[in-house]
Coordinates of C-alpha atoms in Angstrom, one line a residue:
Chain A
M91 CA -88.6 10.9 -162.9
T92 CA -91.8 8.5 -162.8
T93 CA -89.4 6.3 -160.6
Y94 CA -89.2 8.5 -157.8
L95 CA -92.5 10.1 -158.5
V96 CA -95.1 7.3 -158.7
P97 CA -93.6 5.6 -155.0
V98 CA -94.3 9.3 -153.4
L99 CA -97.4 9.8 -154.6
I100 CA -98.5 6.1 -153.6
L101 CA -97.4 6.8 -150.2
A102 CA -98.9 10.3 -149.6
G103 CA -101.9 8.7 -151.4
C104 CA -102.3 6.4 -148.6
G105 CA -101.5 8.7 -145.8
I106 CA -103.8 11.4 -147.1
L107 CA -106.2 8.6 -147.0
A108 CA -106.3 7.4 -144.0
G109 CA -106.2 11.0 -142.5
V110 CA -109.3 11.6 -143.4
L111 CA -110.7 8.0 -142.6
L112 CA -109.4 9.0 -139.0
T113 CA -110.8 12.7 -139.0
V114 CA -113.9 11.4 -139.9
A115 CA -114.1 8.3 -137.1
A116 CA -112.6 10.9 -134.4
K117 CA -116.2 12.9 -135.3
V118 CA -118.2 9.7 -135.4
F119 CA -116.5 8.2 -132.2
Y120 CA -116.2 11.6 -130.3
V121 CA -116.1 11.1 -126.3
K122 CA -116.8 14.6 -124.6
V123 CA -114.2 15.0 -121.7
D124 CA -115.2 16.6 -118.9
E125 CA -112.5 20.1 -119.2
R126 CA -112.8 20.6 -115.6
I127 CA -110.9 17.5 -115.4
E128 CA -107.9 19.4 -117.9
K129 CA -107.9 21.9 -115.7
I130 CA -107.6 20.3 -112.4
S131 CA -105.0 18.4 -113.9
A132 CA -102.8 21.3 -115.0
S133 CA -103.4 22.7 -111.4
L134 CA -101.4 19.8 -109.8
P135 CA -97.7 19.5 -109.9
Q136 CA -97.2 16.4 -112.2
A137 CA -95.1 15.1 -110.1
N138 CA -97.1 11.4 -110.5
C139 CA -96.0 10.5 -107.3
G140 CA -99.1 8.5 -106.5
A141 CA -99.1 10.4 -102.4
C142 CA -102.9 10.9 -102.9
G143 CA -103.6 7.3 -103.9
Y144 CA -104.1 7.4 -107.7
A145 CA -102.0 5.9 -110.5
G146 CA -101.1 9.5 -111.3
C147 CA -101.8 13.6 -111.3
A148 CA -104.5 12.7 -114.6
D149 CA -106.0 9.6 -112.5
Y150 CA -106.5 12.0 -109.5
A151 CA -108.1 14.8 -111.6
S152 CA -110.7 12.6 -113.2
A153 CA -110.9 10.7 -109.4
I154 CA -112.1 14.6 -108.5
I155 CA -114.8 14.7 -110.8
N156 CA -116.2 11.5 -111.9
S157 CA -116.2 9.8 -108.1
G158 CA -116.1 12.5 -105.6
A159 CA -112.3 12.1 -104.3
P160 CA -110.9 14.9 -102.1
T161 CA -109.5 17.6 -102.7
N162 CA -106.8 18.0 -100.4
L163 CA -105.3 14.6 -101.1
C164 CA -102.3 16.0 -103.3
R165 CA -98.8 16.2 -100.8
P166 CA -96.7 18.0 -103.3
G167 CA -99.2 20.7 -104.5
G168 CA -100.2 21.4 -100.8
A169 CA -102.8 23.9 -100.1
D170 CA -102.0 25.5 -103.6
A171 CA -103.5 23.2 -105.1
A172 CA -106.0 22.7 -102.9
G173 CA -107.1 26.1 -103.3
K174 CA -106.9 25.9 -107.5
I175 CA -108.9 22.3 -107.4
A176 CA -111.6 24.4 -105.4
E177 CA -111.8 27.2 -107.1
I178 CA -112.2 24.9 -110.3
L179 CA -115.1 23.0 -108.2
G180 CA -116.7 26.1 -107.1
V181 CA -116.3 24.9 -103.7
A182 CA -114.9 26.1 -100.4
A183 CA -111.0 25.0 -100.2
S184 CA -110.6 22.2 -97.5
E185 CA -107.7 22.1 -94.9
V186 CA -104.7 21.0 -96.3
V187 CA -102.1 19.6 -93.3
P188 CA -98.6 20.0 -94.5
M189 CA -96.6 16.7 -94.4
V190 CA -93.0 16.1 -94.9
A191 CA -90.9 12.9 -94.4
V192 CA -88.4 12.1 -91.6
V193 CA -86.1 9.8 -91.1
R194 CA -86.2 7.4 -87.5
C195 CA -83.0 6.6 -87.3
N196 CA -80.3 9.2 -85.8
G197 CA -77.0 6.4 -85.6
D198 CA -75.0 7.8 -87.6
C199 CA -71.2 6.9 -88.4
N200 CA -70.1 8.0 -84.5
A201 CA -72.7 6.2 -82.6
T202 CA -72.6 3.2 -84.7
T203 CA -69.6 0.2 -86.0
P204 CA -69.7 -1.3 -88.7
A205 CA -70.5 -5.5 -88.3
F206 CA -68.4 -6.5 -91.5
D207 CA -67.4 -5.0 -94.6
F208 CA -70.2 -4.9 -98.1
D209 CA -68.2 -5.4 -101.4
G210 CA -71.3 -6.3 -103.2
V211 CA -73.9 -4.4 -104.7
Q212 CA -74.0 -0.7 -103.3
S213 CA -77.4 -0.3 -102.4
C214 CA -79.4 -0.7 -98.8
K215 CA -81.7 -3.3 -100.3
A216 CA -79.3 -5.6 -101.4
V217 CA -77.2 -5.1 -98.1
K218 CA -80.2 -5.7 -96.1
R219 CA -80.3 -9.1 -97.4
F220 CA -77.2 -10.0 -96.3
Y221 CA -77.1 -11.2 -92.5
G222 CA -79.8 -8.0 -92.4
G223 CA -77.1 -5.1 -92.8
N224 CA -73.6 -4.3 -92.1
G225 CA -74.4 -2.2 -89.3
S226 CA -74.2 -3.0 -85.3
C227 CA -77.8 -2.2 -85.5
K228 CA -80.2 -4.2 -87.8
Y229 CA -82.5 -1.9 -87.5
G230 CA -80.7 1.4 -87.9
C231 CA -80.1 3.8 -91.4
I232 CA -77.5 1.5 -93.6
G233 CA -76.5 5.0 -95.1
L234 CA -76.1 3.8 -98.9
G235 CA -79.0 5.9 -100.0
D236 CA -81.5 3.8 -101.7
C237 CA -84.1 6.8 -100.6
L238 CA -81.8 9.3 -102.2
A239 CA -82.1 7.5 -105.1
A240 CA -85.8 7.2 -104.8
C241 CA -86.4 11.1 -104.0
D242 CA -87.5 13.4 -107.0
R243 CA -86.7 16.8 -105.5
D244 CA -83.0 16.2 -104.2
A245 CA -84.8 16.3 -100.5
I246 CA -82.6 13.5 -98.7
K247 CA -78.9 14.1 -97.6
L248 CA -76.5 11.4 -96.4
E249 CA -74.9 12.7 -93.3
N250 CA -72.3 11.0 -91.4
G251 CA -74.1 7.4 -92.9
V252 CA -77.4 8.4 -91.8
A253 CA -80.1 9.7 -94.5
K254 CA -81.4 13.3 -93.7
V255 CA -84.8 14.9 -95.1
I256 CA -84.3 18.3 -96.1
P257 CA -88.3 19.7 -94.9
L258 CA -87.9 22.9 -97.1
L259 CA -87.5 20.6 -100.4
C260 CA -89.5 17.6 -99.1
G261 CA -92.7 16.9 -101.2
A262 CA -93.9 14.2 -98.8
C263 CA -94.6 12.5 -101.7
G264 CA -93.3 8.9 -99.9
Q265 CA -91.4 7.7 -102.6
C266 CA -88.7 7.1 -99.9
V267 CA -90.9 5.7 -97.5
A268 CA -91.7 2.8 -100.1
V269 CA -88.0 2.0 -101.0
C270 CA -86.4 2.1 -97.2
P271 CA -85.6 -1.6 -96.4
N272 CA -85.8 -1.3 -92.4
Q273 CA -88.8 1.3 -93.1
L274 CA -87.7 3.7 -90.9
I275 CA -89.2 6.7 -93.2
E276 CA -92.7 8.1 -92.4
I277 CA -94.6 11.1 -93.6
R278 CA -95.1 12.8 -90.4
P279 CA -97.3 16.7 -90.1
L280 CA -94.6 19.6 -90.9
N281 CA -96.1 21.1 -87.6
K282 CA -95.4 18.9 -85.0
H283 CA -91.6 19.2 -84.1
V284 CA -91.0 16.2 -82.0
E285 CA -89.6 13.0 -83.1
V286 CA -88.0 9.6 -81.6
L287 CA -85.0 9.3 -84.0
C288 CA -85.0 5.5 -83.2
S289 CA -86.8 2.6 -84.9
S290 CA -85.2 -0.5 -82.8
A291 CA -87.3 -2.7 -81.6
A292 CA -84.5 -4.4 -79.8
N293 CA -84.3 -4.4 -75.6
G294 CA -82.6 -1.8 -74.3
K295 CA -79.2 -3.1 -73.3
E296 CA -79.1 -4.8 -76.9
T297 CA -79.6 -1.2 -78.5
K298 CA -77.5 0.4 -75.7
L299 CA -74.8 -2.1 -77.4
S300 CA -75.4 -1.9 -81.1
C301 CA -75.7 2.1 -81.2
K302 CA -74.9 5.0 -78.7
N303 CA -78.1 7.1 -80.1
G304 CA -80.7 4.1 -79.5
C305 CA -83.9 4.2 -77.5
I306 CA -83.3 2.2 -74.7
G307 CA -87.2 2.0 -73.9
C308 CA -87.1 3.5 -70.1
K309 CA -90.6 4.9 -70.7
I310 CA -89.6 8.5 -68.5
C311 CA -90.9 10.3 -71.8
E312 CA -93.9 8.5 -71.5
K313 CA -94.2 9.5 -67.8
K314 CA -92.8 13.1 -68.2
C315 CA -94.8 13.8 -71.2
P316 CA -97.8 16.5 -70.0
E317 CA -100.1 15.5 -72.8
G318 CA -99.4 11.5 -72.5
A319 CA -98.7 11.5 -76.7
I320 CA -95.7 9.4 -76.0
T321 CA -95.8 5.4 -75.8
V322 CA -93.8 2.6 -75.4
T323 CA -93.9 -0.1 -77.3
D324 CA -91.2 -3.0 -78.1
F325 CA -88.9 -1.1 -76.2
H326 CA -89.1 2.0 -78.4
A327 CA -91.0 5.3 -77.8
A328 CA -92.8 6.5 -80.4
V329 CA -94.9 9.7 -80.7
D330 CA -98.3 10.5 -81.2
H331 CA -98.6 13.4 -83.3
D332 CA -102.2 14.2 -82.5
K333 CA -101.7 14.8 -79.2
C334 CA -98.4 16.1 -79.3
T335 CA -98.2 20.1 -78.6
N336 CA -94.9 20.5 -79.2
C337 CA -93.7 21.8 -75.6
G338 CA -89.9 19.9 -75.1
T339 CA -90.4 17.9 -71.8
C340 CA -89.9 14.7 -73.4
I341 CA -86.9 16.0 -75.1
E342 CA -84.9 17.3 -71.9
A343 CA -86.6 14.2 -70.2
C344 CA -84.8 11.8 -72.1
P345 CA -81.4 10.3 -70.7
V346 CA -79.9 8.8 -74.3
K347 CA -81.3 11.8 -75.6
V348 CA -82.9 10.0 -78.9
I349 CA -85.9 12.6 -78.6
H350 CA -85.3 15.7 -81.1
R351 CA -86.7 18.9 -82.4
V352 CA -86.8 18.3 -86.2
Chain B
M136 CA -109.2 -27.8 -148.4
K137 CA -106.4 -29.8 -147.3
S138 CA -103.9 -26.6 -147.8
I139 CA -106.1 -25.1 -145.8
L140 CA -106.3 -27.1 -142.4
V141 CA -102.6 -26.5 -142.8
I142 CA -102.3 -22.9 -142.3
V143 CA -105.4 -23.2 -139.2
L144 CA -103.4 -25.3 -137.6
S145 CA -100.0 -24.2 -138.4
A146 CA -100.9 -20.5 -137.6
M147 CA -102.5 -21.4 -134.4
L148 CA -100.3 -24.0 -133.2
T149 CA -96.9 -25.2 -134.6
D150 CA -96.3 -21.6 -135.4
N151 CA -97.7 -19.6 -133.2
F152 CA -97.4 -15.8 -133.2
A153 CA -96.5 -15.2 -129.7
L154 CA -94.9 -19.0 -128.5
S155 CA -93.2 -20.3 -131.8
K156 CA -92.5 -16.8 -133.7
F157 CA -91.8 -14.7 -131.1
M158 CA -93.5 -11.8 -131.9
G159 CA -95.7 -9.4 -130.2
I160 CA -94.2 -10.7 -126.7
C161 CA -94.7 -7.2 -125.5
P162 CA -98.6 -7.6 -125.0
F163 CA -97.9 -11.0 -124.3
L164 CA -96.1 -10.3 -120.9
G165 CA -98.2 -6.3 -120.4
V166 CA -101.8 -7.8 -120.5
S167 CA -102.0 -11.6 -119.4
K168 CA -102.2 -10.7 -116.2
K169 CA -105.9 -10.8 -116.1
L170 CA -108.3 -13.1 -118.1
D171 CA -110.6 -10.1 -119.4
S172 CA -107.9 -7.9 -120.6
A173 CA -106.2 -11.0 -121.9
T174 CA -109.1 -12.3 -123.9
G175 CA -109.9 -8.5 -125.1
M176 CA -106.3 -8.1 -126.4
G177 CA -106.5 -11.0 -128.2
V178 CA -110.1 -9.7 -129.9
A179 CA -108.5 -6.4 -130.5
V180 CA -105.4 -8.0 -132.1
T181 CA -107.5 -10.5 -134.3
F182 CA -109.7 -7.6 -135.6
V183 CA -106.7 -5.5 -136.6
M184 CA -104.6 -8.4 -138.3
I185 CA -108.1 -9.3 -140.3
C186 CA -108.9 -5.7 -141.1
A187 CA -104.9 -5.0 -142.2
T188 CA -105.0 -8.2 -144.3
L189 CA -107.9 -7.3 -145.7
V190 CA -106.1 -4.0 -147.0
T191 CA -102.9 -5.0 -147.4
Y192 CA -103.1 -7.6 -149.9
P193 CA -104.9 -5.6 -152.5
I194 CA -102.7 -2.8 -151.9
H195 CA -99.7 -4.9 -152.3
Y196 CA -100.9 -7.0 -155.8
G197 CA -103.3 -4.2 -157.0
I198 CA -101.1 -1.4 -156.8
L199 CA -96.8 -1.9 -155.4
V200 CA -96.5 -5.2 -157.4
P201 CA -97.8 -3.6 -161.0
N202 CA -95.4 -0.6 -160.2
S203 CA -93.0 -2.8 -159.3
L204 CA -92.4 -1.3 -155.5
E205 CA -92.5 -4.2 -153.6
Y206 CA -89.9 -2.8 -151.4
L207 CA -92.5 -0.4 -150.3
D208 CA -94.7 -3.0 -148.5
T209 CA -93.3 -2.7 -145.0
V210 CA -93.7 1.0 -144.8
V211 CA -97.0 1.2 -146.6
F212 CA -98.3 -2.1 -144.3
I213 CA -97.7 0.2 -141.6
L214 CA -99.3 3.2 -142.3
V215 CA -102.3 0.8 -142.8
I216 CA -102.1 -0.8 -139.3
A217 CA -101.6 2.1 -137.5
L218 CA -104.9 3.6 -139.2
F219 CA -106.5 0.6 -137.9
V220 CA -105.3 0.3 -134.6
Q221 CA -106.1 4.2 -134.2
L222 CA -109.9 3.1 -135.5
V223 CA -110.2 0.5 -132.8
E224 CA -108.9 3.0 -130.3
N225 CA -111.8 5.4 -131.0
F226 CA -114.0 2.8 -131.0
L227 CA -113.5 1.3 -127.8
K228 CA -113.0 4.7 -126.4
K229 CA -116.6 5.4 -127.4
C230 CA -118.2 2.0 -127.0
I231 CA -116.4 -0.4 -124.1
P232 CA -114.4 2.0 -122.0
A233 CA -113.9 -0.3 -119.4
L234 CA -111.6 -2.3 -122.1
Y235 CA -110.0 0.7 -123.3
K236 CA -109.2 1.4 -119.9
S237 CA -107.9 -2.0 -118.7
L238 CA -106.1 -2.3 -122.0
G239 CA -104.1 1.0 -121.3
V240 CA -101.1 1.7 -123.0
Y241 CA -100.8 -1.7 -124.7
L242 CA -103.6 -0.9 -127.2
P243 CA -102.1 1.9 -129.1
L244 CA -98.7 -0.5 -128.6
I245 CA -100.6 -2.7 -131.5
T246 CA -99.2 -0.7 -133.8
T247 CA -96.1 -1.9 -133.0
N248 CA -96.9 -5.2 -132.7
C249 CA -94.7 -7.0 -134.9
A250 CA -97.3 -10.3 -135.0
V251 CA -100.0 -7.5 -136.7
L252 CA -97.0 -6.8 -139.0
G253 CA -95.7 -10.0 -139.2
V254 CA -99.3 -12.0 -140.5
T255 CA -99.4 -9.4 -143.5
V256 CA -95.6 -9.8 -144.4
L257 CA -96.2 -13.2 -144.3
N258 CA -98.9 -13.6 -146.8
I259 CA -97.1 -12.2 -149.2
D260 CA -94.1 -14.0 -148.5
N261 CA -95.7 -17.3 -148.3
A262 CA -97.6 -16.7 -151.8
Y263 CA -101.3 -17.2 -149.8
N264 CA -104.1 -16.0 -152.3
F265 CA -107.1 -13.6 -150.6
G266 CA -109.0 -16.5 -149.0
E267 CA -105.6 -18.2 -147.5
S268 CA -104.3 -14.6 -146.7
I269 CA -107.6 -13.9 -144.3
I270 CA -107.5 -17.6 -142.8
N271 CA -104.3 -17.0 -141.8
A272 CA -104.8 -13.5 -140.2
L273 CA -107.9 -14.9 -138.5
C274 CA -106.1 -18.0 -136.9
G275 CA -102.9 -16.0 -136.4
G276 CA -104.8 -13.8 -134.3
L277 CA -107.1 -16.5 -132.3
G278 CA -103.9 -18.4 -131.9
F279 CA -102.5 -15.4 -130.7
M280 CA -105.6 -15.0 -128.0
L281 CA -105.3 -18.6 -127.3
A282 CA -101.4 -17.8 -126.3
L283 CA -102.5 -14.7 -124.2
V284 CA -105.7 -16.8 -122.5
I285 CA -103.5 -19.7 -121.4
F286 CA -100.8 -17.4 -119.9
S287 CA -103.2 -15.5 -118.3
G288 CA -104.0 -18.9 -116.4
V289 CA -100.4 -19.8 -115.7
R290 CA -99.8 -16.2 -114.4
R291 CA -103.2 -16.7 -112.0
K292 CA -101.3 -19.7 -110.7
L293 CA -98.0 -18.3 -110.8
E294 CA -99.2 -15.7 -107.9
Y295 CA -100.2 -18.1 -105.0
A296 CA -97.4 -20.4 -106.0
D297 CA -94.6 -20.0 -103.3
I298 CA -91.9 -19.2 -105.4
P299 CA -87.8 -17.7 -104.2
E300 CA -88.3 -14.1 -103.3
T301 CA -85.6 -13.4 -105.7
F302 CA -87.5 -14.9 -109.0
K303 CA -90.9 -13.2 -107.9
G304 CA -92.3 -10.9 -110.6
V305 CA -90.8 -10.7 -113.9
P306 CA -88.3 -13.0 -113.9
A307 CA -90.9 -15.7 -112.4
T308 CA -92.9 -14.6 -115.7
L309 CA -90.2 -15.1 -118.2
I310 CA -89.4 -18.4 -116.8
A311 CA -93.1 -19.5 -117.5
A312 CA -93.4 -17.7 -120.7
S313 CA -90.4 -20.2 -121.6
I314 CA -91.8 -23.1 -120.2
V315 CA -95.5 -22.3 -122.0
S316 CA -93.5 -22.1 -124.9
V317 CA -91.8 -25.1 -124.9
S318 CA -94.7 -26.7 -124.5
F319 CA -96.0 -25.6 -127.5
M320 CA -93.1 -27.1 -129.4
G321 CA -94.8 -30.3 -128.9
F322 CA -97.1 -29.3 -131.7
S323 CA -94.2 -29.0 -134.2
G324 CA -94.7 -32.6 -135.3
L325 CA -97.9 -32.6 -136.1
F326 CA -98.0 -32.7 -140.1
N327 CA -95.0 -33.1 -142.5

């Protein structure tokens, strides 16, 4: 009997002694934590996406209290989270502009042709290293879904070889922006609907040869836009969302129909 | 006196815990990015090693051997190490919050740092007496710190090195670690 009892007692004794010591140490070295940090942390989505610019939800919560970070930085949480944080802090809620990701390419399988077959690792990053990609356009969506894999919310789908964002599901965390080897994905304000769905920096002729849906840089939209919100640089139109009024004049005017209402 | 010198040199150089015995590789690669967190980690590990030895040695010879329970060594030692790691964590959180933050998750991971358990078990295996055990623990910890500090310097150089894209980051770090480890093999003929 003692063969079993003695080791158990010794081990239990050690355990209890260690427990008592730790309890004492916890009392002696107690650090007061601001309870608001925990409350704020609880009101955040706990996605730990890093879109706010901090290491995670807990880090952002402590930054709000300790270094006065703005309360409206959480993109997945949106106005909801900002409201709760403002309530905990007892300040007025600051405005939150809802954001959403957009894939700026429309070069689907009908518009582009494959340059070669790729049998290697099926990821955009791998293909990109291989002569800049296996599509006829080297700037467009490779369509192997690195962004799909990065998305925690299943907010990206592949449609005919091109990634598309589902705005309803998107939390604008920016995980997909980081993984796209062609930097096609951008975070835009949800209430601005006009987007140039092409990111080609090649000239008009080259773009036209590689993709039927590409922006040829003709500058018609730049001239037609009543707000002066479109500028063409590098043979490629870009919309300034601060000036855009969603009027849609450019969509009508574009000869290659590369500007879309998203 | 001669045997003590042998223990000191072997714990620090010939049988360096990180570079020759390959113990505690996780913090070795994890916290060696910056010199100050590397030294902090080294000090914390050394402290835990000495404290653990101070307690495990009497436990082994005072409690376990008389009851012929040597097989409980590992589990009791881990318990003691966990206790000290928790104490160090509490202490750092209160007194040196900056170091606590920069060590991050690696601090509680000292609990599972096999170098610490390795020191306590090797003290018993090599039949060191109490004084020798303490010296072995101290020098083992200092050797671990030496490895971390040297490697943090190597990694700093590595940051600026022009290496092929494929090797950037972890691969280059692992290769550099192996080269530093090979260079420590040069000490192996120090005494025989």
